[in-house]
Coordinates of C-alpha atoms in Angstrom, one line a residue:
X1 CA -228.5 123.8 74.3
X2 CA -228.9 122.7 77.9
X3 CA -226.4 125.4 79.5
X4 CA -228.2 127.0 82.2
X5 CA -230.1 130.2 81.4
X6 CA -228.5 133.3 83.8
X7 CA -230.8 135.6 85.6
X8 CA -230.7 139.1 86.6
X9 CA -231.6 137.7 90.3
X10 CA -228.7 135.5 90.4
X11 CA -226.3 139.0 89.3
X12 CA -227.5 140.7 92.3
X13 CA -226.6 138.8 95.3
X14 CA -223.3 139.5 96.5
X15 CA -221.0 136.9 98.9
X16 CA -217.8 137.5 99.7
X17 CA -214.7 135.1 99.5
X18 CA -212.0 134.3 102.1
X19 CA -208.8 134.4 101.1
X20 CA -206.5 131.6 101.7
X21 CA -204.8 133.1 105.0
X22 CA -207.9 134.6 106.6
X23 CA -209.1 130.8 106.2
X24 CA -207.6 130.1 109.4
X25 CA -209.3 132.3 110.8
X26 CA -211.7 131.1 114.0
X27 CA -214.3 133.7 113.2
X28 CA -215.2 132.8 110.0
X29 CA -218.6 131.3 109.9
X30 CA -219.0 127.5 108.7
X31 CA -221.4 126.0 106.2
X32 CA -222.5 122.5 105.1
X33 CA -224.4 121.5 102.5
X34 CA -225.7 118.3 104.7
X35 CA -227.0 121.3 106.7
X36 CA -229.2 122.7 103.7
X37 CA -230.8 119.3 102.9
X38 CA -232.4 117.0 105.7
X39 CA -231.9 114.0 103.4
X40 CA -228.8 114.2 103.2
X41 CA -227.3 112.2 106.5
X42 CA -224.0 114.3 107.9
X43 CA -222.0 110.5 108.2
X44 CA -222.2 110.4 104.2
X45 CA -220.7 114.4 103.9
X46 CA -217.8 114.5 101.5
X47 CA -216.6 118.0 102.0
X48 CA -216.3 117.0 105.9
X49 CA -213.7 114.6 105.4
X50 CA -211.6 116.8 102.4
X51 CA -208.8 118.8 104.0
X52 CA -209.7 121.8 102.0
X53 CA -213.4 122.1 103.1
X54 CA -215.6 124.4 101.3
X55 CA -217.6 124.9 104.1
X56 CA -213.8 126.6 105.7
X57 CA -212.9 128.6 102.5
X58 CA -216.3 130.6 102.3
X59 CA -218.3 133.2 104.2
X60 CA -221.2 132.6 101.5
X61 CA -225.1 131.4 102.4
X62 CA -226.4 128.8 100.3
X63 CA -228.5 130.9 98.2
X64 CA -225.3 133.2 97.0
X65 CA -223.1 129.8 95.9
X66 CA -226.0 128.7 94.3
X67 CA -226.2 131.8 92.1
X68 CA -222.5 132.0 91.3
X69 CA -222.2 132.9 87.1
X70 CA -219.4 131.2 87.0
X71 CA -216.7 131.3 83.8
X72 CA -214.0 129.6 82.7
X73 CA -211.8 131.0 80.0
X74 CA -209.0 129.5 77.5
X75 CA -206.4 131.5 75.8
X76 CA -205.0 131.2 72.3
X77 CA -201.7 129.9 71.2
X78 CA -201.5 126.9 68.8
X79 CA -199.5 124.4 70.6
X80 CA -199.6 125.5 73.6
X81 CA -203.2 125.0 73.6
X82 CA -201.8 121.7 75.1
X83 CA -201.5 124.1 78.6
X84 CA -204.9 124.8 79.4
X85 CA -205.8 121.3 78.6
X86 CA -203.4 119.8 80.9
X87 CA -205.0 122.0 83.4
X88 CA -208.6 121.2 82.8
X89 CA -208.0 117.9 83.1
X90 CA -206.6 118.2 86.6
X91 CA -209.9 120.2 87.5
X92 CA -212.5 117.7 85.9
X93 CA -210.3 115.0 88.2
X94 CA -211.4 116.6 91.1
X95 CA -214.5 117.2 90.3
X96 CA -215.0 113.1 89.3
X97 CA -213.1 112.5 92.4
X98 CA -216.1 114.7 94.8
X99 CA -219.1 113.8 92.2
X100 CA -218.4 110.3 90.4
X101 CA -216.7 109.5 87.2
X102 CA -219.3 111.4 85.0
X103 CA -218.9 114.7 86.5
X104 CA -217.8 117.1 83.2
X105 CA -216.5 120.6 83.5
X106 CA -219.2 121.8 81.3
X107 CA -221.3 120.5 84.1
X108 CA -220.2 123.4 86.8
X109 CA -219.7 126.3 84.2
X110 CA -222.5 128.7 83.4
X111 CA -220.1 130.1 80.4
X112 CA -216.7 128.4 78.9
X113 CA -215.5 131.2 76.3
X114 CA -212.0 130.3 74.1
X115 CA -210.5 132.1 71.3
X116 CA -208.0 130.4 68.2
X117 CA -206.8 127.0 70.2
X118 CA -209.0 127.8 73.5
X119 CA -212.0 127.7 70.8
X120 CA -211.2 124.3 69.8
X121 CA -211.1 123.4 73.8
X122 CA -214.2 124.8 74.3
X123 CA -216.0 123.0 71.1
X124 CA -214.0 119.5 72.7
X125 CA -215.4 120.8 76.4
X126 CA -219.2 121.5 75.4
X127 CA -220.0 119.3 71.8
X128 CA -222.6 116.5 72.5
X129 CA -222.5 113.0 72.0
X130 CA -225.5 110.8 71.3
X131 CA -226.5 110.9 74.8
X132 CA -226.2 114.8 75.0
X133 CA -222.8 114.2 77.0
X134 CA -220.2 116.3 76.4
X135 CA -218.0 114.8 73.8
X136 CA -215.0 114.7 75.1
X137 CA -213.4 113.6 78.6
X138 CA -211.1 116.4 79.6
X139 CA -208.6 113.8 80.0
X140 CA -208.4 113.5 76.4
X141 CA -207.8 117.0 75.0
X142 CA -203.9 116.3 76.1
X143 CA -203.9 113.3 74.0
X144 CA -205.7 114.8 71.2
X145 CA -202.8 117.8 71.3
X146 CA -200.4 114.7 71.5
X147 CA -202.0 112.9 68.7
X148 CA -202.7 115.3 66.1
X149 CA -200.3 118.7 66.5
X150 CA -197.8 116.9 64.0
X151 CA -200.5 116.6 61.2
X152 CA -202.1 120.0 61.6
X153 CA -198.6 121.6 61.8
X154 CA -196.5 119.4 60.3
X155 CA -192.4 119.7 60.4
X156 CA -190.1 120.1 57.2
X157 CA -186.5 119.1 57.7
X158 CA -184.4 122.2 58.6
X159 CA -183.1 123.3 54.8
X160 CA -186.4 122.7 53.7
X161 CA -188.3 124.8 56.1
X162 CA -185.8 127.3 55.9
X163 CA -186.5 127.7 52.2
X164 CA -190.7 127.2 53.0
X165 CA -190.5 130.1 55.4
X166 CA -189.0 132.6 53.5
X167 CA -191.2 131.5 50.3
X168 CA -194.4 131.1 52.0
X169 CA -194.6 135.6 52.7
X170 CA -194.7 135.3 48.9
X171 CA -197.1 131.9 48.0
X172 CA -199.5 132.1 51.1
X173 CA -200.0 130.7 54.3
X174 CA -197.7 128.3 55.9
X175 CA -200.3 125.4 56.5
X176 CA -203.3 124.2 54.3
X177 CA -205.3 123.6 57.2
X178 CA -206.8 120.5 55.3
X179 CA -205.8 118.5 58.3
X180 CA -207.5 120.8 61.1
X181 CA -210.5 121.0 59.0
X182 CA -211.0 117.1 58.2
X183 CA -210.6 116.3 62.1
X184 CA -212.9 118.8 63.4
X185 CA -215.3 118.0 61.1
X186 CA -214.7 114.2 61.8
X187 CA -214.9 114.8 65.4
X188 CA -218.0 117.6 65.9
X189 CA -219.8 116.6 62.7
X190 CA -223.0 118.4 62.3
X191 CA -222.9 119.9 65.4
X192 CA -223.9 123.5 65.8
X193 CA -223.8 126.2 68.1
X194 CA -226.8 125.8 69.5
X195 CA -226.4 122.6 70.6
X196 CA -223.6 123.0 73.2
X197 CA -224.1 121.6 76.3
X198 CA -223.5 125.0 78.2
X199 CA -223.2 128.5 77.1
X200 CA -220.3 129.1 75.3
X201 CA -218.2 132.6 73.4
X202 CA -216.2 132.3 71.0
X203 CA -214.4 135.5 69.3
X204 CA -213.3 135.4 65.6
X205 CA -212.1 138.1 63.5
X206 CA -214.0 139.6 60.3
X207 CA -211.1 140.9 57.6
X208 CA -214.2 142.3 55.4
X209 CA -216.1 144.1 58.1
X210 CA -212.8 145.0 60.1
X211 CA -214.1 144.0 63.5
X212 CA -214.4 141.5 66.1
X213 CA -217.4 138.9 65.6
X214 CA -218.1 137.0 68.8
X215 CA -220.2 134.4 68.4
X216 CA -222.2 133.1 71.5
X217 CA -224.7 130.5 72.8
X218 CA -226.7 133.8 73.8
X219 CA -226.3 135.5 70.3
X220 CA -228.1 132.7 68.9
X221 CA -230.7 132.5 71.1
X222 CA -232.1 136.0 70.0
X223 CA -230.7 135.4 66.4
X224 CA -230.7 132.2 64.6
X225 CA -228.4 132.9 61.7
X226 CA -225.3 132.9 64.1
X227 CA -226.1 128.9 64.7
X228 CA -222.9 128.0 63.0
X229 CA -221.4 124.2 62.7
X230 CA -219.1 124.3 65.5
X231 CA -216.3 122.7 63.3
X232 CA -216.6 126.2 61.1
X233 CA -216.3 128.4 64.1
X234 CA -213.1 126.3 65.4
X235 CA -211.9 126.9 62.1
X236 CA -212.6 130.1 62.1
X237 CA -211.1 131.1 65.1
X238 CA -208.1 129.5 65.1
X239 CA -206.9 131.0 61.2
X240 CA -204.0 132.5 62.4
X241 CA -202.9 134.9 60.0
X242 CA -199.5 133.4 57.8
X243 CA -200.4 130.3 59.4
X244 CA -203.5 129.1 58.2
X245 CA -205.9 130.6 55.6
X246 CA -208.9 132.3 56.1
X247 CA -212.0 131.2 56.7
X248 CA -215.6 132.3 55.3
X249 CA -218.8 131.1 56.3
X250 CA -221.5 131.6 54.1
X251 CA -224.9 133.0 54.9
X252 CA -227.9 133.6 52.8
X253 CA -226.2 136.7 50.5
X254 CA -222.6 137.7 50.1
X255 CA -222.9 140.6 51.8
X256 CA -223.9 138.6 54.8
X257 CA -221.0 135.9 54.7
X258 CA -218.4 135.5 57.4
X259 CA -215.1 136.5 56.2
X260 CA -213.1 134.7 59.6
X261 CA -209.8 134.3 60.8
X262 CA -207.5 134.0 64.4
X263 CA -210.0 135.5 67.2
X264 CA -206.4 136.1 68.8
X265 CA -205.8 139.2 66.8
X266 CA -209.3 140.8 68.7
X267 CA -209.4 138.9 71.7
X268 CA -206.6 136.5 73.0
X269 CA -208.3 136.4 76.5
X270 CA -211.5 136.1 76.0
X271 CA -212.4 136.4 79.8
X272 CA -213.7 139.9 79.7
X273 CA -216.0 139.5 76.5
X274 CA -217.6 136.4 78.3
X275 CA -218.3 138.5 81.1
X276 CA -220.0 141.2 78.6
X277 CA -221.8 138.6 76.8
X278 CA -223.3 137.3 80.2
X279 CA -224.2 141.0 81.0
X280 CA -225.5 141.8 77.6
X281 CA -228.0 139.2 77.7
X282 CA -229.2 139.6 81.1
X283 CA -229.9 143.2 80.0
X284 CA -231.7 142.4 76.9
X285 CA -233.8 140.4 78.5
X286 CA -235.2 142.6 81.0
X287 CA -235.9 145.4 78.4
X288 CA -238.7 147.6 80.5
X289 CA -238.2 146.1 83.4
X290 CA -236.2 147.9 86.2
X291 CA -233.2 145.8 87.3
X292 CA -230.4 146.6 89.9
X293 CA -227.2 147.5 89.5
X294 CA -225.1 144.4 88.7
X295 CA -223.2 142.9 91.4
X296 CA -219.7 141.4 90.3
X297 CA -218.7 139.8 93.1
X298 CA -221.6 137.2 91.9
X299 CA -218.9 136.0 89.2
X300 CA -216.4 133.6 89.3
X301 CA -213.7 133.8 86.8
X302 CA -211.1 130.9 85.8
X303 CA -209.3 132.0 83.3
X304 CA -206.1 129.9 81.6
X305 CA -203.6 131.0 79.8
X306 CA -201.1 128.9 77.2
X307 CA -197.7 130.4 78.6
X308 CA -195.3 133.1 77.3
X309 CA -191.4 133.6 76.9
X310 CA -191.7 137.5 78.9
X311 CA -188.8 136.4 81.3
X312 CA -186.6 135.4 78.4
X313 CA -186.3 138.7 76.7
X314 CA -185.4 137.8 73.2
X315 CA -186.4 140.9 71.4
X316 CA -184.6 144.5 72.2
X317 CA -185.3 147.9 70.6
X318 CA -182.1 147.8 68.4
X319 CA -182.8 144.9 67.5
X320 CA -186.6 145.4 66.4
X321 CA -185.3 148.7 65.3
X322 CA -183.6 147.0 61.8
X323 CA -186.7 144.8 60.9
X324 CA -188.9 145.6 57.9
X325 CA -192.0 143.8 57.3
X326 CA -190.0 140.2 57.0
X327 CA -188.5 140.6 60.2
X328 CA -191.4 141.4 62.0
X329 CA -193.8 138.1 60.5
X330 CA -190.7 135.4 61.2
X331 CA -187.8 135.6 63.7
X332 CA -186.9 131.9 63.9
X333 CA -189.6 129.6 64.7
X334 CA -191.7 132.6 65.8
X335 CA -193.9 135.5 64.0
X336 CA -192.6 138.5 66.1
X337 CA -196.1 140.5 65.2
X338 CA -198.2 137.7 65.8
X339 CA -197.0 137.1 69.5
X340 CA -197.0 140.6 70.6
X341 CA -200.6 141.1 69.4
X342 CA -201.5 137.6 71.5
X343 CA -199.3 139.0 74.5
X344 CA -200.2 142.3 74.7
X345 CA -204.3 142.2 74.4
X346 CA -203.8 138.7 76.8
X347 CA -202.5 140.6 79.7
X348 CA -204.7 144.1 78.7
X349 CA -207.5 141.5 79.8
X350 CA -206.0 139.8 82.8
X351 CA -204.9 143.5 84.0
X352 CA -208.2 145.0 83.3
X353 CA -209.9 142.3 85.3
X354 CA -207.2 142.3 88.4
X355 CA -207.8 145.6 88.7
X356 CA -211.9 145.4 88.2
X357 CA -212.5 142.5 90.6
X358 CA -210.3 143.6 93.4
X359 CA -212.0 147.4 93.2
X360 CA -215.5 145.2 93.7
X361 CA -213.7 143.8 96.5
X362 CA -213.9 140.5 95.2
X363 CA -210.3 139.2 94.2
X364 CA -210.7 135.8 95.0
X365 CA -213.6 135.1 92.6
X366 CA -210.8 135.5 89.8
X367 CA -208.4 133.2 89.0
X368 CA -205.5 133.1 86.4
X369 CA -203.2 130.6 85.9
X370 CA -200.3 131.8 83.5
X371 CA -196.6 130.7 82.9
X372 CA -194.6 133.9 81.7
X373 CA -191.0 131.6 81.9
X374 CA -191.4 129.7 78.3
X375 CA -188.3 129.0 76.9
X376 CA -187.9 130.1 72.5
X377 CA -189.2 126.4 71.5
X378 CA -191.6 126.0 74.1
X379 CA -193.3 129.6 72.9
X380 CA -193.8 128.9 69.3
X381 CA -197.3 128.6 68.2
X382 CA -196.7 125.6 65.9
X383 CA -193.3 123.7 67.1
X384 CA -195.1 120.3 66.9
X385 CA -192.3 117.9 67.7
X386 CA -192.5 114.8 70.4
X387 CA -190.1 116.5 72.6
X388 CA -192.0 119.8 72.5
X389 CA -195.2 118.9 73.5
X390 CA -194.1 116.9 75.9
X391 CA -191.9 120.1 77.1
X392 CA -195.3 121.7 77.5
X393 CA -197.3 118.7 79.4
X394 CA -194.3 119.2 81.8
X395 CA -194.5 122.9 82.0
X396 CA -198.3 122.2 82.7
X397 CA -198.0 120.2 85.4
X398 CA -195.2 122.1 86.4
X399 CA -197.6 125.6 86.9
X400 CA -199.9 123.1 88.9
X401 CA -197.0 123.2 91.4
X402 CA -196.5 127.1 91.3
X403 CA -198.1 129.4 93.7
X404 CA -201.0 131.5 92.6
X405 CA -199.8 134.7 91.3
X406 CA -201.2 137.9 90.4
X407 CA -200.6 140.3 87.6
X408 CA -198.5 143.8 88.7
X409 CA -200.3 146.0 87.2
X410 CA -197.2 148.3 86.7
X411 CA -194.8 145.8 85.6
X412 CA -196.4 143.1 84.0
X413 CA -194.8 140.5 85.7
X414 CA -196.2 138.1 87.2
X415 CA -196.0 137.9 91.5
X416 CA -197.0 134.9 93.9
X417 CA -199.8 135.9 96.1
X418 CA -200.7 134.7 100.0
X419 CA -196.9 134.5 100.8
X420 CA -196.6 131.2 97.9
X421 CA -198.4 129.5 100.7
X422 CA -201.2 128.3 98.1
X423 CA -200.6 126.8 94.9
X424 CA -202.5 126.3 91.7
X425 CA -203.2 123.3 92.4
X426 CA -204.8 124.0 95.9
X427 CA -206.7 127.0 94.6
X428 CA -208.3 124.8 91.8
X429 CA -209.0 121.6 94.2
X430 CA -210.5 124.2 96.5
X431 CA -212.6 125.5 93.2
X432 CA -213.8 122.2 92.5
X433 CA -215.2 122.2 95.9
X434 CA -217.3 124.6 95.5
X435 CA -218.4 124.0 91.7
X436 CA -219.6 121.0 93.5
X437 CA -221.0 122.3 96.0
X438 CA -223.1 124.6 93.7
X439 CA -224.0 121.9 91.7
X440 CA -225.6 120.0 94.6
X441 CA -227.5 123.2 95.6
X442 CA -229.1 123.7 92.4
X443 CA -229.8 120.1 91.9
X444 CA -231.3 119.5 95.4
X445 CA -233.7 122.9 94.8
X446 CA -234.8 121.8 91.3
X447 CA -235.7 118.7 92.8
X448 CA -237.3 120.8 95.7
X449 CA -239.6 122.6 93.1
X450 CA -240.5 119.6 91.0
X451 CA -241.8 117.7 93.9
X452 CA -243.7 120.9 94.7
X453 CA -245.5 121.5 91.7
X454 CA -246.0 117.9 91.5
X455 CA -247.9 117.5 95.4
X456 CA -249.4 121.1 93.8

């Protein structure tokens, strides 16, 4: 696993972001990486000729960019998985458009966490090739939603799936999964856990032990018998319940087994448990040794979610009121129970952390990108038609459009922030600025070192 390896020095170092409309401000101090590295001639500087400079959208010394944890985080939700991936591939575009044409997001992440769909993201994002590349181009996680949503949740005529709906609650769950399970395993192979080319988290649910199980680059490191295949833990994950059946993983005894299914049902965001897992392990490792008190602002937070119908308002208490247990797994194309657990612990997280970075005075290290306007269609999990994904591509690169928006914590809805003046789209090509930027830091004083221990 070649992820970097996260320090308790690089958690205590604070910087503190600019928002977009004190950018304009004349007082804030400029910075250059040409500046940092005498090599480097200021003609040749990138960042100077990109109208969203990094050096214009920070107060931040080199040493605090350079020790940025930084996170990026992929909701659940079948389908719509095809969201985030749209998303990511406008991100990794930027980033091959500052670094070259084999810059890879898992190349400027510290931690990319994913639960249910987001888990088969992050296996696509972080498995290695033959040259220890990631496996996939970002690029193609839309095509691969494009390609192969029909086979994993493949479409009856309406009579037919009429009658397969209501019989399925009696004759189990609605999919095999034999199609899901061949192509991850066609596509990750023996890969494991350990392998990943940066850390990654991954939550599951266990129906024997009745709790989460979160597997992690990090829980392997101080435990070997987590080092799954990464096909099982995609598998895992993404077992919806009445969708797809469970999953078990076996171990050396029974007793030890992982009995897996949707990590959805524990942790739809996983945002905040990749945060813990970051803090865990720095914590562990410094048993005895006296640390200080973790500084949040040193994180930086992307977290993407796969859309939601909240604006529409299909369900009302009279009507919920009549539903027995039927009504409550299928209401049309959609599992009523299903989508509010997904909903409901999805904005818990994005609340909790709204709420968490702004008290530490450090609400631009977190972004979330979230569509709450889904039409019916567009929010199933597993509506797999042409026109439907393409529906969601659209609503994709729709959000890029929209203007960064911020949770209310006392409504739930979601409201633009900086007077709409800055889009998603800005926000994230100013992100890939600095991921670059920090990239270039940490290359330039690994270089610095080798050269000298090497002279040494």
């Amino acid at each position: 696993m070649q992820g970097l390896t996260i320090t308790s020095m690089a958690l205590n170092c604070g910087i503190r972001w600019k928002s977009p409309l004190q950018v304009r401000s004349k007082s804030v101090t400029s910075f250059c990486v040409c500046s940092q590295m005498p090599q480097l001639q200021r003609s040749h500087c990138q960042y100077s000729k990109q109208t969203l400079k990094p050096c214009s959208s920070l107060q931040i010394s080199p040493s605090d960019c350079e020790n940025l944890i930084t996170i990026l985080s992929i909701d659940g939700g079948g389908v719509r998985g095809i969201i985030p991936g749209t998303i990511i591939g406008f991100l990794e575009s930027e980033l091959q458009r500052l670094d070259g044409d084999d810059a890879r997001i898992a190349d400027y992440f510290d931690v990319i966490a994913g639960t249910s769909t987001g888990g088969l993201v992050t296996a696509m994002l972080t498995a290695p090739n033959e040259n220890n590349r990631p496996l996939f181009v970002a690029s193609e996680i839309k095509d691969f939603y494009l390609e192969h949503s029909p086979k994993i949740f493949p479409r009856d005529s309406f009579p037919l799936r009429c009658l397969k709906n209501a019989l399925r609650f009696f004759s189990g769950p609605k999919y095999d999964g034999k199609y899901l399970h061949r192509i991850l395993m066609e596509k990750l192979g023996d890969t494991r856990l350990h392998q990943t080319v940066t850390n990654v988290v991954v939550p599951t649910f266990d129906v024997r032990r009745l709790q989460p199980t979160i597997f992690s680059s990090f829980k392997v490191k101080r435990d070997p018998s987590w080092d799954v295949l990464l096909s099982d833990l995609c598998i895992g994950t993404s077992a919806a319940p009445t969708f797809f059946p469970a999953h078990q993983i076996k171990r050396k005894t029974p007793l030890e087994h992982f009995n897996l299914i949707d990590g959805s049902i524990a942790a739809n965001n996983p945002a905040l448990i990749a945060i813990g897992e970051v803090v865990k392990d720095v914590i562990q490792r410094n048993q005895g040794v006296s640390v200080k008190p973790i500084d949040y602002s040193k994180f930086m937070v992307i977290s993407l979610g796969t859309g939601s119908p909240k604006e529409e308002g299909k369900h009302d208490a009279p009507k919920v009121a009549k539903w027995g247990a039927l009504g409550w797994l299928t209401d049309g194309d959609s599992n009523p129970i299903i989508d509010v657990f997904m909903q409901s612990g999805a904005d818990m997280v994005d609340i909790h952390l709204s709420n968490f970075f702004q008290a530490h005075e450090s609400e631009n290290n977190y972004l979330r990108i979230q569509d709450d306007k889904l039409r019916e269609s567009e929010s199933s999990l597993d509506i797999s038609t042409e026109d439907n994904l393409k529906n969601l591509v659209n609503v994709a690169e729709g959000l890029l459009k929209k203007p960064v928006s911020r949770v209310n914590v006392d409504t739930g809805e979601l409201e633009p922030m900086y007077n709409n003046e800055w889009t998603n789209e800005q926000a994230l090509t100013r992100l890939a600025q600095i991921l670059s930027l920090r990239k270039k830091l940490r290359n330039h004083n690994a270089r610095s070192l080798g050269e000298a221990v090497a002279y040494n």
